[in-house]
Amino acid sequence: MSTSGNNLQPTPHIALLPSAGMGHLTPFIRLVALLTSNNVKVTFITPHPTVSISESESFSQLFSTFPQITRKQLHLLPLEDSSSKSEDPFYYHFELIRRSSHLLSPLLASLSPPLSALVTDMSLTSTVIPITDALQIPNYIFFTSSAKMLSLFISFHTLVDPKAKDFVEISGIEPIPRSWIPPPLLEDTNNLMKIYFTQSGKKMKESSGILVNTYESIDGESLAALNKGLVLKGLPPVIAIGPLPPFKFEKSQPLAWLDDQPAKSVLYVSFGSRTAISREQIRELGDGLVRSGKRFLWVVKDKKVDQEDEVELVDLIGHGLMERVKERGMVVKNWLNQEEVLSHPAVGWFLSHCGWNSITEALWHGVPMLLWPQHGDQKINADLVERIGVGMWVKNWGLGGDPLVVVKGKEIAETTAKMTGNEFLRLRSAQVKDEARMAVGEGGSSYERLNDLIESWKSSA
Ligand code: UDP
Ligand code: UDP
């Protein structure tokens, strides 16, 4: 047992292992920072190399802000069979980390003081649990999407031919339309997403607990169904600890243009860290933004992985559009600190691809959303946001990356006007912002859950 500083409370030692991509890394970093501020000794195991530059920069920022965190690198082994390399680079990296998981055994065993628990990303569940079991270390899974999505994740392996029905039925959960299920999961052939969903989803039952970056007031139904054993019997506790607040150190260079805009006048447009939009859709989107007459801050992405994104901004959107944008808008191609953008007083709305982190950040800052889900869990996320009354989802807008289905600028402009004119969305977002802060504030539901967890780690330290 180790003890902290001047009191004799035992200090738990927790190791954490994230997976690939900012959508998985960001919540891990927030959890690491939060545990460290709660006097937990943290070892952060960082897979090496990372897929994107954003990930490696985030690691550097975290470790320079919190020198007390121990860093251990997990050096990923190359795959002998690289046939799946053509699939999504982030899912490919999930697979690399999964296949390198055995390297964790000596690493975990060597840590001192001995670990109270390991917290792992959900995509690594099936390969890491056998290792922590052998070492007798409690294993917690951190699920980085909503509790509703968790219900699908843990039940997926039990579904019989889900593509054959219009709705996917999961006990305890409202039926999910088939079109909201990530398409790779409905394919007949195997693919990396289906493999990790099936194998890790099945193994979740054997973890010591499942942490979720969500909270009661937005995801209460699914949380209750999961914890009452309605979704799957014998599940460990599902512990809602979100929305994990952004940490101050995430701040970067401020965007001067925003400072010059009136309060709540700007529509912020971003499709997250790994979603590329087709050239044609980019141009229609730009046209729509200009036509809407609103001020806007637009982040354009041409490639899934940042280091491959080499096209000049002006070549991407064209000279004509570039000039029109300048009248009321700002367009960038580089990484902007989204947390900082959403917290800026000039930002009034968010056109989002509905990544779960983007959503929790918008809720945290009380910014109403125009929802344009693209991949993976994003339609399920969009539905959740629409239900709580802080977003508008036009369901027939297709995927922005699909060159065959392009939403025209005129329609984007009209929808934008409708959304930004909706006073109810704005009022409701302000309420939801308060609820989000209450959940993680002293005495709030997520605050209490995390506290209980840390206490339980202390008593076993
Ligand atoms: N993000 C950012 N700047 C960008 C794009 C993304 O800070 O230009 C952050 C965003 O705030 C969020 C994360 O990266 O925390 C992206 O995660 P999300 O779940 O929203 O979507 P994903 O990128 O995984 O699709
Ligand atoms: N994808 C993404 N962000 C996500 C999830 C998926 O960019 O959060 C991309 C990724 O390239 C993946 C592809 O979308 O391989 C498939 O995702 P989706 O589940 O939507 O299937 P698709 O519609 O492309 O068939």
Short mmCIF file of C-alpha atoms and ligand atoms in Angstrom, two decimals:
data_model
loop_
_atom_site.label_atom_id
_atom_site.label_comp_id
_atom_site.label_asym_id
_atom_site.label_seq_id
_atom_site.Cartn_x
_atom_site.Cartn_y
_atom_site.Cartn_z
CA MET A 1 0.00 0.00 0.00
CA SER A 2 1.20 3.49 -0.76
CA THR A 3 0.05 6.60 1.01
CA SER A 4 -0.29 10.11 -0.31
CA GLY A 5 1.58 13.16 1.02
CA ASN A 6 0.49 14.40 4.41
CA ASN A 7 -2.54 12.22 5.13
CA LEU A 8 -2.51 8.50 5.58
CA GLN A 9 -5.19 7.75 3.01
CA PRO A 10 -4.03 5.01 0.67
CA THR A 11 -3.37 6.24 -2.87
CA PRO A 12 -4.76 4.00 -5.55
CA HIS A 13 -2.55 3.41 -8.57
CA ILE A 14 -4.52 3.23 -11.81
CA ALA A 15 -3.16 2.53 -15.29
CA LEU A 16 -5.10 3.60 -18.37
CA LEU A 17 -4.80 2.42 -21.97
CA PRO A 18 -6.65 4.31 -24.73
CA SER A 19 -7.21 3.33 -28.34
CA ALA A 20 -6.68 5.20 -31.61
CA GLY A 21 -8.21 8.50 -32.76
CA MET A 22 -9.06 11.75 -30.99
CA GLY A 23 -12.62 10.60 -30.35
CA HIS A 24 -11.25 7.87 -28.07
CA LEU A 25 -8.21 9.70 -26.79
CA THR A 26 -9.87 12.96 -25.72
CA PRO A 27 -12.17 11.43 -23.09
CA PHE A 28 -9.25 9.32 -21.79
CA ILE A 29 -7.12 12.43 -21.41
CA ARG A 30 -9.93 14.16 -19.52
CA LEU A 31 -10.32 11.15 -17.25
CA VAL A 32 -6.58 10.96 -16.64
CA ALA A 33 -6.50 14.66 -15.75
CA LEU A 34 -9.51 14.31 -13.46
CA LEU A 35 -8.10 11.29 -11.62
CA THR A 36 -4.76 13.02 -11.19
CA SER A 37 -6.47 16.07 -9.71
CA ASN A 38 -8.22 13.69 -7.31
CA ASN A 39 -4.91 12.43 -5.97
CA VAL A 40 -4.98 9.14 -7.82
CA LYS A 41 -1.57 7.94 -8.98
CA VAL A 42 -1.86 7.49 -12.73
CA THR A 43 0.21 5.55 -15.25
CA PHE A 44 -0.88 6.36 -18.77
CA ILE A 45 0.04 3.73 -21.34
CA THR A 46 0.31 5.35 -24.74
CA PRO A 47 0.25 3.24 -27.92
CA HIS A 48 3.17 4.12 -30.18
CA PRO A 49 3.05 5.26 -32.95
CA THR A 50 -0.27 7.14 -33.17
CA VAL A 51 -2.34 7.48 -36.34
CA SER A 52 -2.61 11.26 -36.31
CA ILE A 53 -0.46 14.20 -35.31
CA SER A 54 -3.31 15.52 -33.15
CA GLU A 55 -3.00 12.45 -30.95
CA SER A 56 0.75 12.73 -30.39
CA GLU A 57 0.40 16.45 -29.68
CA SER A 58 -2.33 15.79 -27.14
CA PHE A 59 -0.09 13.32 -25.33
CA SER A 60 2.74 15.85 -25.17
CA GLN A 61 0.44 18.54 -23.84
CA LEU A 62 -0.96 16.25 -21.15
CA PHE A 63 2.43 15.07 -19.91
CA SER A 64 3.94 18.52 -19.82
CA THR A 65 0.96 19.82 -17.82
CA PHE A 66 0.97 16.91 -15.37
CA PRO A 67 4.57 15.79 -14.82
CA GLN A 68 3.37 13.56 -11.97
CA ILE A 69 1.73 11.18 -14.46
CA THR A 70 3.91 8.21 -15.39
CA ARG A 71 4.10 7.54 -19.10
CA LYS A 72 4.67 4.05 -20.50
CA GLN A 73 4.73 3.43 -24.19
CA LEU A 74 3.22 0.37 -25.79
CA HIS A 75 5.30 -0.19 -28.92
CA LEU A 76 2.91 -1.62 -31.47
CA LEU A 77 3.96 -4.65 -33.46
CA PRO A 78 3.38 -4.68 -37.22
CA LEU A 79 0.66 -7.05 -38.44
CA GLU A 80 1.93 -10.04 -40.38
CA ASP A 81 -1.26 -10.16 -42.36
CA SER A 82 -1.79 -6.66 -43.62
CA SER A 83 -4.83 -7.43 -45.81
CA SER A 84 -7.06 -5.28 -43.60
CA LYS A 85 -4.76 -2.29 -44.05
CA SER A 86 -7.03 -0.92 -46.75
CA GLU A 87 -9.81 -0.48 -44.21
CA ASP A 88 -10.27 2.61 -42.07
CA PRO A 89 -6.85 3.67 -40.64
CA PHE A 90 -8.27 4.15 -37.15
CA TYR A 91 -9.93 0.75 -37.02
CA TYR A 92 -6.72 -0.73 -38.41
CA HIS A 93 -4.91 0.82 -35.49
CA PHE A 94 -7.45 -0.62 -33.04
CA GLU A 95 -6.45 -3.98 -34.47
CA LEU A 96 -2.73 -3.22 -34.11
CA ILE A 97 -3.22 -2.36 -30.45
CA ARG A 98 -5.36 -5.45 -29.90
CA ARG A 99 -2.68 -7.67 -31.45
CA SER A 100 0.04 -6.05 -29.35
CA SER A 101 -1.91 -6.46 -26.13
CA HIS A 102 0.22 -9.37 -24.91
CA LEU A 103 3.09 -6.88 -24.48
CA LEU A 104 1.07 -5.45 -21.61
CA SER A 105 1.72 -8.41 -19.29
CA PRO A 106 5.33 -7.61 -18.37
CA LEU A 107 4.58 -3.89 -18.43
CA LEU A 108 1.67 -4.11 -15.99
CA ALA A 109 3.48 -6.59 -13.73
CA SER A 110 6.46 -4.26 -13.44
CA LEU A 111 4.50 -1.22 -12.28
CA SER A 112 5.06 -0.05 -8.77
CA PRO A 113 3.20 0.27 -6.49
CA PRO A 114 1.01 -2.60 -7.72
CA LEU A 115 -2.02 -1.52 -9.71
CA SER A 116 -5.46 -1.11 -8.15
CA ALA A 117 -7.00 -1.33 -11.62
CA LEU A 118 -6.45 -0.97 -15.35
CA VAL A 119 -8.89 1.16 -17.38
CA THR A 120 -9.01 0.17 -21.06
CA ASP A 121 -10.78 1.42 -24.16
CA MET A 122 -13.80 -0.69 -25.18
CA SER A 123 -12.21 -1.82 -28.42
CA LEU A 124 -9.48 -3.65 -26.47
CA THR A 125 -11.76 -5.55 -24.08
CA SER A 126 -11.39 -9.03 -25.56
CA THR A 127 -7.60 -8.99 -25.71
CA VAL A 128 -6.89 -7.19 -22.43
CA ILE A 129 -9.22 -8.99 -20.00
CA PRO A 130 -7.33 -12.33 -20.25
CA ILE A 131 -4.15 -10.42 -19.36
CA THR A 132 -5.55 -8.56 -16.35
CA ASP A 133 -7.28 -11.76 -15.20
CA ALA A 134 -3.99 -13.64 -15.25
CA LEU A 135 -2.35 -10.86 -13.25
CA GLN A 136 -5.40 -10.54 -10.97
CA ILE A 137 -5.80 -6.86 -11.68
CA PRO A 138 -9.37 -5.47 -11.81
CA ASN A 139 -10.20 -4.31 -15.32
CA TYR A 140 -12.55 -1.41 -16.05
CA ILE A 141 -13.67 -0.62 -19.56
CA PHE A 142 -14.10 2.99 -20.58
CA PHE A 143 -16.86 3.24 -23.19
CA THR A 144 -16.37 6.54 -25.02
CA SER A 145 -19.86 6.86 -26.54
CA SER A 146 -23.38 6.96 -25.06
CA ALA A 147 -25.09 4.35 -22.85
CA LYS A 148 -27.54 3.74 -25.69
CA MET A 149 -24.65 2.81 -27.97
CA LEU A 150 -23.23 0.65 -25.18
CA SER A 151 -26.48 -1.33 -25.22
CA LEU A 152 -25.90 -2.11 -28.89
CA PHE A 153 -22.23 -2.89 -28.29
CA ILE A 154 -22.82 -5.49 -25.60
CA SER A 155 -25.81 -7.11 -27.34
CA PHE A 156 -24.51 -7.14 -30.89
CA HIS A 157 -23.12 -10.68 -30.63
CA THR A 158 -26.55 -11.95 -29.55
CA LEU A 159 -28.49 -10.44 -32.50
CA VAL A 160 -29.69 -12.88 -35.12
CA ASP A 161 -29.36 -11.46 -38.64
CA PRO A 162 -29.91 -7.80 -37.67
CA LYS A 163 -29.97 -6.67 -41.31
CA ALA A 164 -33.10 -8.70 -41.98
CA LYS A 165 -35.38 -6.45 -39.93
CA ASP A 166 -36.36 -2.79 -40.08
CA PHE A 167 -35.62 -2.35 -36.40
CA VAL A 168 -32.96 -3.89 -34.22
CA GLU A 169 -34.54 -5.17 -31.02
CA ILE A 170 -32.49 -5.02 -27.84
CA SER A 171 -34.31 -5.93 -24.67
CA GLY A 172 -34.93 -2.99 -22.34
CA ILE A 173 -34.14 -0.45 -25.10
CA GLU A 174 -36.44 1.19 -27.62
CA PRO A 175 -36.01 -0.56 -31.01
CA ILE A 176 -33.27 1.04 -33.12
CA PRO A 177 -34.00 1.64 -36.83
CA ARG A 178 -31.69 -0.46 -38.97
CA SER A 179 -30.50 2.63 -40.81
CA TRP A 180 -28.94 3.94 -37.58
CA ILE A 181 -26.75 0.86 -37.15
CA PRO A 182 -23.18 1.43 -38.38
CA PRO A 183 -23.29 -0.13 -41.89
CA PRO A 184 -20.15 -2.29 -41.50
CA LEU A 185 -21.97 -4.17 -38.72
CA LEU A 186 -24.65 -5.21 -41.20
CA GLU A 187 -22.26 -6.48 -43.85
CA ASP A 188 -22.12 -10.22 -44.48
CA THR A 189 -18.37 -10.27 -44.67
CA ASN A 190 -16.11 -9.65 -41.76
CA ASN A 191 -14.50 -6.25 -41.28
CA LEU A 192 -12.46 -4.69 -38.53
CA MET A 193 -15.39 -2.88 -36.92
CA LYS A 194 -17.53 -6.02 -36.87
CA ILE A 195 -14.70 -8.07 -35.40
CA TYR A 196 -14.04 -5.67 -32.54
CA PHE A 197 -17.75 -5.17 -31.89
CA THR A 198 -18.43 -8.88 -31.72
CA GLN A 199 -15.40 -9.98 -29.76
CA SER A 200 -15.07 -7.09 -27.35
CA GLY A 201 -18.82 -6.62 -26.97
CA LYS A 202 -19.12 -10.22 -25.81
CA LYS A 203 -16.28 -9.91 -23.32
CA MET A 204 -17.59 -6.72 -21.63
CA LYS A 205 -19.49 -8.88 -19.12
CA GLU A 206 -16.23 -10.02 -17.60
CA SER A 207 -14.95 -6.58 -16.71
CA SER A 208 -15.09 -5.17 -13.18
CA GLY A 209 -17.11 -2.15 -14.31
CA ILE A 210 -17.96 -0.08 -17.38
CA LEU A 211 -17.32 3.65 -17.27
CA VAL A 212 -19.33 5.79 -19.70
CA ASN A 213 -18.83 9.44 -20.64
CA THR A 214 -22.51 10.25 -20.22
CA TYR A 215 -24.94 11.26 -17.50
CA GLU A 216 -28.36 10.53 -16.05
CA SER A 217 -30.38 13.43 -17.39
CA ILE A 218 -29.61 12.73 -21.07
CA ASP A 219 -29.08 8.97 -21.11
CA GLY A 220 -31.02 7.84 -18.03
CA GLU A 221 -33.27 5.29 -19.75
CA SER A 222 -30.42 3.28 -21.21
CA LEU A 223 -28.41 3.54 -18.01
CA ALA A 224 -31.33 2.19 -15.99
CA ALA A 225 -31.97 -0.64 -18.46
CA LEU A 226 -28.30 -1.61 -18.39
CA ASN A 227 -27.98 -1.50 -14.62
CA LYS A 228 -31.23 -3.39 -14.02
CA GLY A 229 -29.90 -6.25 -16.14
CA LEU A 230 -32.61 -5.75 -18.77
CA VAL A 231 -30.18 -5.46 -21.68
CA LEU A 232 -27.93 -8.32 -20.67
CA LYS A 233 -27.95 -10.32 -17.45
CA GLY A 234 -24.83 -10.45 -15.35
CA LEU A 235 -23.37 -7.18 -16.57
CA PRO A 236 -20.95 -5.42 -14.19
CA PRO A 237 -21.96 -1.95 -12.94
CA VAL A 238 -22.32 0.66 -15.68
CA ILE A 239 -20.94 3.86 -14.19
CA ALA A 240 -21.89 7.18 -15.81
CA ILE A 241 -19.10 9.66 -15.06
CA GLY A 242 -19.72 12.32 -17.72
CA PRO A 243 -19.77 14.73 -19.26
CA LEU A 244 -16.03 14.74 -18.55
CA PRO A 245 -15.17 18.43 -18.37
CA PRO A 246 -12.54 19.81 -20.73
CA PHE A 247 -9.32 20.69 -18.98
CA LYS A 248 -7.75 24.12 -19.07
CA PHE A 249 -4.53 22.83 -20.60
CA GLU A 250 -6.42 21.91 -23.75
CA LYS A 251 -6.51 25.61 -24.64
CA SER A 252 -4.38 26.72 -27.57
CA GLN A 253 -3.99 29.91 -29.56
CA PRO A 254 -7.18 31.97 -29.45
CA LEU A 255 -8.88 32.73 -32.73
CA ALA A 256 -8.82 36.50 -33.11
CA TRP A 257 -11.59 36.55 -35.72
CA LEU A 258 -14.08 35.21 -33.17
CA ASP A 259 -13.28 38.03 -30.76
CA ASP A 260 -14.56 40.53 -33.30
CA GLN A 261 -17.98 38.91 -33.74
CA PRO A 262 -21.12 39.81 -31.76
CA ALA A 263 -22.30 37.53 -28.96
CA LYS A 264 -23.92 34.25 -30.07
CA SER A 265 -23.84 35.27 -33.74
CA VAL A 266 -21.57 32.61 -35.22
CA LEU A 267 -22.44 29.15 -36.55
CA TYR A 268 -19.49 26.82 -35.98
CA VAL A 269 -19.21 24.02 -38.56
CA SER A 270 -17.06 20.93 -38.04
CA PHE A 271 -17.18 17.23 -38.83
CA GLY A 272 -14.70 16.19 -36.16
CA SER A 273 -11.23 14.78 -36.33
CA ARG A 274 -11.55 11.93 -38.85
CA THR A 275 -14.38 12.55 -41.27
CA ALA A 276 -13.54 13.66 -44.78
CA ILE A 277 -16.28 15.28 -46.85
CA SER A 278 -16.44 14.95 -50.65
CA ARG A 279 -15.15 17.87 -52.71
CA GLU A 280 -18.59 18.50 -54.16
CA GLN A 281 -20.31 18.46 -50.79
CA ILE A 282 -17.70 20.83 -49.40
CA ARG A 283 -18.53 23.35 -52.10
CA GLU A 284 -22.30 23.01 -51.62
CA LEU A 285 -21.87 23.36 -47.89
CA GLY A 286 -19.82 26.53 -48.38
CA ASP A 287 -22.43 27.89 -50.76
CA GLY A 288 -25.16 27.11 -48.22
CA LEU A 289 -23.30 28.83 -45.42
CA VAL A 290 -22.80 31.95 -47.49
CA ARG A 291 -26.42 31.97 -48.64
CA SER A 292 -27.68 31.59 -45.06
CA GLY A 293 -26.48 35.12 -44.36
CA LYS A 294 -25.19 33.97 -40.97
CA ARG A 295 -21.71 34.50 -39.66
CA PHE A 296 -19.85 31.19 -39.59
CA LEU A 297 -16.61 29.53 -38.64
CA TRP A 298 -16.05 26.52 -40.85
CA VAL A 299 -13.41 23.82 -40.40
CA VAL A 300 -12.84 21.88 -43.62
CA LYS A 301 -11.31 18.41 -43.74
CA ASP A 302 -10.24 16.70 -46.91
CA LYS A 303 -8.58 13.57 -45.55
CA LYS A 304 -9.39 11.25 -42.65
CA VAL A 305 -5.85 11.38 -41.28
CA ASP A 306 -4.39 14.83 -40.62
CA GLN A 307 -0.87 14.10 -41.82
CA GLU A 308 -2.16 13.20 -45.31
CA ASP A 309 -4.12 16.42 -45.66
CA GLU A 310 -1.92 18.46 -47.97
CA VAL A 311 -4.26 20.25 -50.35
CA GLU A 312 -4.30 24.05 -50.09
CA LEU A 313 -7.52 25.43 -48.67
CA VAL A 314 -8.17 27.62 -51.69
CA ASP A 315 -7.78 24.65 -54.05
CA LEU A 316 -10.22 22.71 -51.97
CA ILE A 317 -13.04 25.20 -51.92
CA GLY A 318 -12.20 27.23 -55.03
CA HIS A 319 -11.32 30.90 -55.49
CA GLY A 320 -14.89 32.07 -56.05
CA LEU A 321 -16.25 30.53 -52.89
CA MET A 322 -13.21 31.64 -50.91
CA GLU A 323 -14.02 35.25 -51.78
CA ARG A 324 -17.72 34.89 -50.91
CA VAL A 325 -16.89 33.25 -47.58
CA LYS A 326 -14.82 36.24 -46.53
CA GLU A 327 -17.87 38.47 -46.36
CA ARG A 328 -19.28 36.96 -43.18
CA GLY A 329 -17.33 33.85 -42.50
CA MET A 330 -14.03 32.29 -41.63
CA VAL A 331 -12.84 29.04 -43.12
CA VAL A 332 -9.83 27.06 -41.89
CA LYS A 333 -8.29 23.72 -42.68
CA ASN A 334 -6.05 23.31 -39.66
CA TRP A 335 -6.90 21.84 -36.27
CA LEU A 336 -8.82 24.29 -34.12
CA ASN A 337 -9.32 23.66 -30.49
CA GLN A 338 -13.00 22.89 -30.55
CA GLU A 339 -13.49 23.17 -26.83
CA GLU A 340 -12.18 26.69 -27.02
CA VAL A 341 -14.39 27.54 -29.98
CA LEU A 342 -17.54 26.21 -28.30
CA SER A 343 -16.76 28.14 -25.13
CA HIS A 344 -16.35 31.42 -27.03
CA PRO A 345 -19.17 33.93 -26.38
CA ALA A 346 -19.51 34.69 -30.11
CA VAL A 347 -20.50 31.09 -30.95
CA GLY A 348 -24.27 30.59 -31.07
CA TRP A 349 -24.80 27.32 -32.97
CA PHE A 350 -22.95 24.19 -34.07
CA LEU A 351 -23.34 22.20 -37.28
CA SER A 352 -21.92 18.86 -36.14
CA HIS A 353 -21.26 15.34 -37.45
CA CYS A 354 -22.43 14.12 -34.03
CA GLY A 355 -19.27 12.51 -32.72
CA TRP A 356 -20.03 11.77 -29.07
CA ASN A 357 -17.31 14.10 -27.80
CA SER A 358 -18.52 16.95 -29.96
CA ILE A 359 -21.99 16.43 -28.54
CA THR A 360 -20.93 16.34 -24.91
CA GLU A 361 -18.84 19.47 -25.51
CA ALA A 362 -21.78 21.30 -27.10
CA LEU A 363 -24.06 20.29 -24.23
CA TRP A 364 -21.44 21.46 -21.77
CA HIS A 365 -21.32 24.89 -23.39
CA GLY A 366 -25.06 25.12 -24.11
CA VAL A 367 -24.68 25.41 -27.88
CA PRO A 368 -27.69 24.20 -29.96
CA MET A 369 -26.90 21.92 -32.87
CA LEU A 370 -27.74 21.20 -36.47
CA LEU A 371 -27.15 17.45 -36.64
CA TRP A 372 -25.59 15.85 -39.69
CA PRO A 373 -24.48 12.36 -38.62
CA GLN A 374 -21.96 10.62 -40.89
CA HIS A 375 -20.71 7.30 -39.56
CA GLY A 376 -20.57 4.80 -36.76
CA ASP A 377 -22.55 5.74 -33.65
CA GLN A 378 -23.46 9.19 -34.98
CA LYS A 379 -27.11 8.58 -35.93
CA ILE A 380 -27.82 7.08 -32.53
CA ASN A 381 -26.15 10.14 -31.01
CA ALA A 382 -28.14 12.52 -33.21
CA ASP A 383 -31.40 10.93 -32.08
CA LEU A 384 -30.44 11.39 -28.45
CA VAL A 385 -29.69 15.08 -28.98
CA GLU A 386 -32.91 15.64 -30.86
CA ARG A 387 -34.89 14.00 -28.06
CA ILE A 388 -33.44 16.22 -25.38
CA GLY A 389 -34.47 19.20 -27.49
CA VAL A 390 -31.14 20.81 -28.28
CA GLY A 391 -30.70 19.84 -31.92
CA MET A 392 -32.36 19.57 -35.29
CA TRP A 393 -31.73 16.54 -37.51
CA VAL A 394 -32.71 16.46 -41.19
CA LYS A 395 -32.90 12.72 -41.63
CA ASN A 396 -32.72 12.59 -45.41
CA TRP A 397 -29.34 14.31 -45.57
CA GLY A 398 -26.94 11.58 -46.56
CA LEU A 399 -23.31 11.05 -45.72
CA GLY A 400 -21.15 14.03 -46.65
CA GLY A 401 -18.43 11.72 -47.90
CA ASP A 402 -20.70 10.10 -50.49
CA PRO A 403 -20.12 11.77 -53.89
CA LEU A 404 -23.45 10.42 -55.16
CA VAL A 405 -25.70 12.05 -52.58
CA VAL A 406 -24.95 15.74 -52.31
CA VAL A 407 -27.11 18.11 -50.26
CA LYS A 408 -27.50 21.36 -52.17
CA GLY A 409 -26.41 24.74 -50.83
CA LYS A 410 -29.94 26.14 -51.05
CA GLU A 411 -31.30 23.45 -48.76
CA ILE A 412 -28.44 23.87 -46.34
CA ALA A 413 -29.10 27.63 -46.21
CA GLU A 414 -32.82 27.15 -45.57
CA THR A 415 -32.27 24.58 -42.86
CA THR A 416 -29.62 26.72 -41.22
CA ALA A 417 -32.06 29.64 -41.10
CA LYS A 418 -34.73 27.42 -39.56
CA MET A 419 -32.40 26.11 -36.91
CA THR A 420 -30.82 29.41 -35.95
CA GLY A 421 -34.26 31.00 -35.72
CA ASN A 422 -35.53 28.37 -33.30
CA GLU A 423 -35.70 30.07 -29.92
CA PHE A 424 -36.77 26.88 -28.16
CA LEU A 425 -33.49 25.15 -29.05
CA ARG A 426 -31.55 28.03 -27.57
CA LEU A 427 -33.51 28.13 -24.32
CA ARG A 428 -33.36 24.38 -23.89
CA SER A 429 -29.59 24.36 -24.54
CA ALA A 430 -29.10 26.80 -21.68
CA GLN A 431 -31.00 24.44 -19.34
CA VAL A 432 -29.07 21.42 -20.56
CA LYS A 433 -25.81 23.26 -19.97
CA ASP A 434 -26.81 23.72 -16.31
CA GLU A 435 -27.75 20.04 -16.03
CA ALA A 436 -24.43 18.94 -17.52
CA ARG A 437 -22.53 21.01 -14.98
CA MET A 438 -24.72 19.81 -12.13
CA ALA A 439 -24.01 16.17 -13.05
CA VAL A 440 -20.27 16.56 -12.49
CA GLY A 441 -20.46 19.27 -9.81
CA GLU A 442 -20.23 18.37 -6.13
CA GLY A 443 -23.14 16.12 -5.20
CA GLY A 444 -24.12 15.53 -8.86
CA SER A 445 -24.82 12.00 -10.13
CA SER A 446 -21.61 11.59 -12.14
CA TYR A 447 -19.53 13.26 -9.41
CA GLU A 448 -20.85 10.78 -6.86
CA ARG A 449 -20.27 7.75 -9.13
CA LEU A 450 -16.65 8.74 -9.76
CA ASN A 451 -16.10 9.46 -6.09
CA ASP A 452 -17.47 6.06 -5.09
CA LEU A 453 -15.22 4.42 -7.63
CA ILE A 454 -12.11 6.20 -6.36
CA GLU A 455 -13.08 5.30 -2.78
CA SER A 456 -13.45 1.65 -3.74
CA TRP A 457 -10.00 1.75 -5.35
CA LYS A 458 -8.61 3.34 -2.19
CA SER A 459 -10.00 0.64 0.04
CA SER A 460 -8.36 -2.02 -2.09
CA ALA A 461 -5.05 -0.13 -2.48
N1 UDP B 1 -11.57 18.28 -32.22
C1 UDP B 1 -10.92 19.49 -32.10
N2 UDP B 1 -10.63 20.20 -33.22
C2 UDP B 1 -10.93 19.77 -34.47
C3 UDP B 1 -11.63 18.53 -34.59
C4 UDP B 1 -11.92 17.82 -33.46
O1 UDP B 1 -10.61 19.93 -30.99
O2 UDP B 1 -10.64 20.46 -35.43
C5 UDP B 1 -11.85 17.48 -31.01
C6 UDP B 1 -13.28 17.60 -30.56
O3 UDP B 1 -13.42 18.69 -29.67
C7 UDP B 1 -13.55 16.26 -29.90
C8 UDP B 1 -12.65 15.31 -30.66
O4 UDP B 1 -11.65 16.10 -31.28
O5 UDP B 1 -13.14 16.29 -28.55
C9 UDP B 1 -13.39 14.56 -31.74
O6 UDP B 1 -14.19 13.60 -31.20
P1 UDP B 1 -15.68 13.32 -31.69
O7 UDP B 1 -16.18 12.20 -30.85
O8 UDP B 1 -16.50 14.54 -31.65
O9 UDP B 1 -15.59 12.92 -33.19
P2 UDP B 1 -14.55 12.07 -34.09
O10 UDP B 1 -13.50 13.02 -34.47
O11 UDP B 1 -14.08 10.92 -33.30
O12 UDP B 1 -15.40 11.66 -35.26
N1 UDP B 2 -15.85 6.42 -39.65
C1 UDP B 2 -15.49 7.66 -39.26
N2 UDP B 2 -15.77 8.04 -37.98
C2 UDP B 2 -16.38 7.21 -37.10
C3 UDP B 2 -16.75 5.95 -37.51
C4 UDP B 2 -16.48 5.58 -38.79
O1 UDP B 2 -14.92 8.42 -40.00
O2 UDP B 2 -16.57 7.62 -35.94
C5 UDP B 2 -15.55 6.04 -41.01
C6 UDP B 2 -14.46 5.08 -41.10
O3 UDP B 2 -13.73 5.38 -42.24
C7 UDP B 2 -15.14 3.75 -41.26
C8 UDP B 2 -16.30 4.16 -42.06
O4 UDP B 2 -16.64 5.43 -41.59
O5 UDP B 2 -14.39 2.78 -41.91
C9 UDP B 2 -17.46 3.24 -41.91
O6 UDP B 2 -18.29 3.82 -41.02
P1 UDP B 2 -19.81 3.56 -41.12
O7 UDP B 2 -20.04 2.76 -39.92
O8 UDP B 2 -20.70 4.70 -41.18
O9 UDP B 2 -19.97 2.79 -42.53
P2 UDP B 2 -20.17 3.38 -44.00
O10 UDP B 2 -21.34 4.29 -43.95
O11 UDP B 2 -18.97 4.11 -44.46
O12 UDP B 2 -20.41 2.12 -44.79
#
